[in-house]
CSV table of C-alpha atoms in Angstrom, one decimal:
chain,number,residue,atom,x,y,z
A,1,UNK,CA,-19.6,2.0,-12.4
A,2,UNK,CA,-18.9,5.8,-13.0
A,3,UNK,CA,-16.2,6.5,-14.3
A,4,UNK,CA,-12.9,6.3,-12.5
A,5,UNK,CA,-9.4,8.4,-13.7
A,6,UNK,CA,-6.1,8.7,-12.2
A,7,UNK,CA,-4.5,12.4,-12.0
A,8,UNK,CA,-1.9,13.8,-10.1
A,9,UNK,CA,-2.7,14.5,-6.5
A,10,UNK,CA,-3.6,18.4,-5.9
A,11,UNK,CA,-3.8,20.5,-2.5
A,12,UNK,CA,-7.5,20.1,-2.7
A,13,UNK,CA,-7.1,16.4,-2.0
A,14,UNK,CA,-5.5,16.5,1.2
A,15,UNK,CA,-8.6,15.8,3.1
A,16,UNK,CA,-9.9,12.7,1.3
A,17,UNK,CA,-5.9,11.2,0.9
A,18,UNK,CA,-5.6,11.7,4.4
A,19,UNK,CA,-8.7,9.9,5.1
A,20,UNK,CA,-7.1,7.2,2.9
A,21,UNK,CA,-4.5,6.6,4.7
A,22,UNK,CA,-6.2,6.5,8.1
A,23,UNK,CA,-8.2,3.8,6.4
A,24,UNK,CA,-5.5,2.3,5.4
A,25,UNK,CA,-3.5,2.3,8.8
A,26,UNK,CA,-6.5,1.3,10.7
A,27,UNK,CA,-6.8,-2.0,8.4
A,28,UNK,CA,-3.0,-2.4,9.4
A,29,UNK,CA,-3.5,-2.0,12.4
A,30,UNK,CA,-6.4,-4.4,13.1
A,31,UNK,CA,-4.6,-6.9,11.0
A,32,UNK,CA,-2.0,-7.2,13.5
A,33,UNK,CA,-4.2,-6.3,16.4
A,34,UNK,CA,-2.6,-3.2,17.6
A,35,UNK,CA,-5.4,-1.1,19.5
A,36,UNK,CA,-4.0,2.1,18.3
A,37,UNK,CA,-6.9,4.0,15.9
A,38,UNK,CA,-5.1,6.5,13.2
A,39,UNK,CA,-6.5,9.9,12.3
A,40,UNK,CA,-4.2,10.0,9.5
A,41,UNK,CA,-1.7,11.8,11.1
A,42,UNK,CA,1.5,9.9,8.8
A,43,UNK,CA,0.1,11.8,5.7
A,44,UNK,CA,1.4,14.8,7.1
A,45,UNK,CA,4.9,13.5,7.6
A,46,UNK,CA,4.9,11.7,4.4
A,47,UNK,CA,4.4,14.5,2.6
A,48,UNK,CA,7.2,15.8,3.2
A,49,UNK,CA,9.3,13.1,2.4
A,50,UNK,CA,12.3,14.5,0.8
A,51,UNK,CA,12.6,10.8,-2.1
A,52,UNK,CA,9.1,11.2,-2.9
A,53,UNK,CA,8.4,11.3,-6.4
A,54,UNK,CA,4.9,11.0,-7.4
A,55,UNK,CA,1.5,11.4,-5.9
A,56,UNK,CA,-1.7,10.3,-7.5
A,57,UNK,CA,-5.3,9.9,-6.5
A,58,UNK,CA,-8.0,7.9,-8.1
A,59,UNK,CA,-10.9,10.2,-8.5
A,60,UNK,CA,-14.5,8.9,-9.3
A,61,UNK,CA,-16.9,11.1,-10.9
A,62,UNK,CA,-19.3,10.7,-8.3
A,63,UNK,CA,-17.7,9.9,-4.9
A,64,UNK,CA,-14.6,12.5,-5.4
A,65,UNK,CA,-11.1,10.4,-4.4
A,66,UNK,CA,-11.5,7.2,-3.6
A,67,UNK,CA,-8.0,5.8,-4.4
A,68,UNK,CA,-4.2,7.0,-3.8
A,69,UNK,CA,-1.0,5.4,-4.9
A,70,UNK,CA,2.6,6.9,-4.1
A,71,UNK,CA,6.0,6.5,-5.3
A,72,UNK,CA,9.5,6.8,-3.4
A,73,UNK,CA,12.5,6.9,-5.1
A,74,UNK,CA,15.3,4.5,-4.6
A,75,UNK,CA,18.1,5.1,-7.1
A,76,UNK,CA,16.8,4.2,-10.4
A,77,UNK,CA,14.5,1.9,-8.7
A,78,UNK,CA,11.1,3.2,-7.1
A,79,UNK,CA,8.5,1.9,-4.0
A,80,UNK,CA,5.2,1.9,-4.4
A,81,UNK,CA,3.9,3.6,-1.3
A,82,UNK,CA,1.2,3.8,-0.5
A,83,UNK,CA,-1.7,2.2,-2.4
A,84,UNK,CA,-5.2,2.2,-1.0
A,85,UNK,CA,-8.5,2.4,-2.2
A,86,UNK,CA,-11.6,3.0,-0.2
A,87,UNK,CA,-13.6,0.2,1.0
A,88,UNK,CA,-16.4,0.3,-0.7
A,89,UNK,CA,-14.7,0.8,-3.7
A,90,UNK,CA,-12.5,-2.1,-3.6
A,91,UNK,CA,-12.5,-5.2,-5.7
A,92,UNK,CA,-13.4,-2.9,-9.2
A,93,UNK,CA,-10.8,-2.3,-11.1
A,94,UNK,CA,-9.3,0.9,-9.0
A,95,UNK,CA,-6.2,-0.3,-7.5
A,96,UNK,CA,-5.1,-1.6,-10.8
A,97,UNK,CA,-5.7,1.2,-12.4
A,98,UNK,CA,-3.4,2.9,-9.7
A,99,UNK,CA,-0.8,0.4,-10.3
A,100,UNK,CA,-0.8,0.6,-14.1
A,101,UNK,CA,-0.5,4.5,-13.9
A,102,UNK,CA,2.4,4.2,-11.1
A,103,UNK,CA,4.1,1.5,-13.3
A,104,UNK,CA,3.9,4.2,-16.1
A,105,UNK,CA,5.3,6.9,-14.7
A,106,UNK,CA,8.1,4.7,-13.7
A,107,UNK,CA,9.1,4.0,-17.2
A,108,UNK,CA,8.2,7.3,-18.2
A,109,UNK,CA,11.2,8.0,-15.6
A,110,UNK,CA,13.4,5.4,-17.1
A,111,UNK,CA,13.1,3.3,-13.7
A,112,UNK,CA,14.6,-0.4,-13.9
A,113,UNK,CA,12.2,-1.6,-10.9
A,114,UNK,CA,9.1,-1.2,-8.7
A,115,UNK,CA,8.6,-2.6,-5.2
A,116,UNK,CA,5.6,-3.1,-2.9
A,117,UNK,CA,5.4,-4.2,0.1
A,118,UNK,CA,2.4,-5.4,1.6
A,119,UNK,CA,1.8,-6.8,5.0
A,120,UNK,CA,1.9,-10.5,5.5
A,121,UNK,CA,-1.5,-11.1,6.4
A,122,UNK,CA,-3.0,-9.3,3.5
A,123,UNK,CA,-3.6,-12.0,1.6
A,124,UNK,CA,-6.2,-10.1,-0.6
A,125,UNK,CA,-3.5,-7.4,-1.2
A,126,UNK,CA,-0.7,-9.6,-2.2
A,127,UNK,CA,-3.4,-11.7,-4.5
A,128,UNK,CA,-4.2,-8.4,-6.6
A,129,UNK,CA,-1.0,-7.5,-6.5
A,130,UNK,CA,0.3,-10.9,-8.0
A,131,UNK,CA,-2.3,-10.6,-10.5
A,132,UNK,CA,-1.1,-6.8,-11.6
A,133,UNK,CA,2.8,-8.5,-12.1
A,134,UNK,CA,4.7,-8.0,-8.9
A,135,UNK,CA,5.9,-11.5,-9.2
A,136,UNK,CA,9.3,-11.5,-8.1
A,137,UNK,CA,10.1,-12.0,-4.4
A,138,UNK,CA,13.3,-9.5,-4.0
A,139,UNK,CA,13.5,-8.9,-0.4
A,140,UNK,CA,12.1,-10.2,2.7
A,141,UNK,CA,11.8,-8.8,6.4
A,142,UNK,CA,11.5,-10.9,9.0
A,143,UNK,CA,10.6,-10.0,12.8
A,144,UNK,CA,11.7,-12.0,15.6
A,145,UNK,CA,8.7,-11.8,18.0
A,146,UNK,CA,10.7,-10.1,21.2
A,147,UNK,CA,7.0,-10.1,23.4
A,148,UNK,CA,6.2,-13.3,23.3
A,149,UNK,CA,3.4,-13.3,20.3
A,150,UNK,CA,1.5,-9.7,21.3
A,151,UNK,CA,0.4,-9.5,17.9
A,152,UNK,CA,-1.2,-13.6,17.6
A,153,UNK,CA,1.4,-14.6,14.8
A,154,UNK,CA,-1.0,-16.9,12.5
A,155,UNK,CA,0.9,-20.0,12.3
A,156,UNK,CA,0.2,-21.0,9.1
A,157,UNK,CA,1.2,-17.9,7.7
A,158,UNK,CA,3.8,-18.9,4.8
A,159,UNK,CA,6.1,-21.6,3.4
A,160,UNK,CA,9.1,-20.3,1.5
A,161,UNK,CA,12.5,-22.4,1.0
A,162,UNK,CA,11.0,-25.1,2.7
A,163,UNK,CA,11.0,-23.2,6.1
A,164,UNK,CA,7.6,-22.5,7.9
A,165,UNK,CA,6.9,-19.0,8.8
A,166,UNK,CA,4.4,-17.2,10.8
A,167,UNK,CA,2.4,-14.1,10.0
């Protein structure tokens, strides 16, 4: 693999992040069947997100930016948002390497905390990111299906507390 490093996201990038996070969105959105397709129009909004602290971008030295991680601020505590990495890029490395650098520039900050939150269903996701030490469970959000299961809740989706819940 040619080699990968993780900088600070510049103007020039805009084109490939927001590509990123139509990707990104898309996969969302097909995960939960919603038929809407994404041209990566949040980007623009969440750039100018008034608690955002840190942008980065995974650049390989042959493909350009294939990878973006984000950090919000919340009091001394930060949220990772978003991390993606291009799928043919994926399962190599990259979105740890995104991780470990958005876990550094926490400290770096003197943050006591980092949160992610990945959908449900992304069992792939919340595997990698097990694996790269978000291990404690502090929040959860539950969704009380008003439309009478539009999105095809998976039944088996998760047992926590001895309580069976879909995703």
């Amino acid at each position: 693999m040619s080699p990968v490093t993780v900088r600070s996201y510049r103007p020039s990038d805009h084109s490939a992040s927001r590509r990123l996070w139509s990707e990104l969105t898309n996969q969302h959105n097909q995960m939960y069947g919603e038929p809407a397709e994404d041209g990566g129009e949040g980007f623009e909004e969440y750039l100018t997100r008034l608690d955002l602290s840190g942008l980065w971008v995974a650049d390989h030295a042959d493909d350009g930016v294939i990878g973006l991680v984000g950090m919000i601020i919340r009091g001394r505590a930060g949220v990772v948002e978003p991390i993606v990495v291009t799928i043919s890029h994926r399962h190599k490395g990259v979105g740890r390497k995104l991780l470990r650098h958005v876990a550094n520039e926490a400290r770096k900050r003197n943050m006591t905390a980092l949160t992610i939150s990945p959908a449900s269903r992304n069992v792939d996701a919340i595997r990698s990111l097990h694996a790269a030490g978000y291990d404690v469970v502090s929040s959860i959000e539950l969704t009380l299906d008003l439309e009478r299961n539009p999105h095809e809740w998976q039944e088996d989706g998760l047992e926590l507390h001895d309580m069976q819940f879909r995703s």
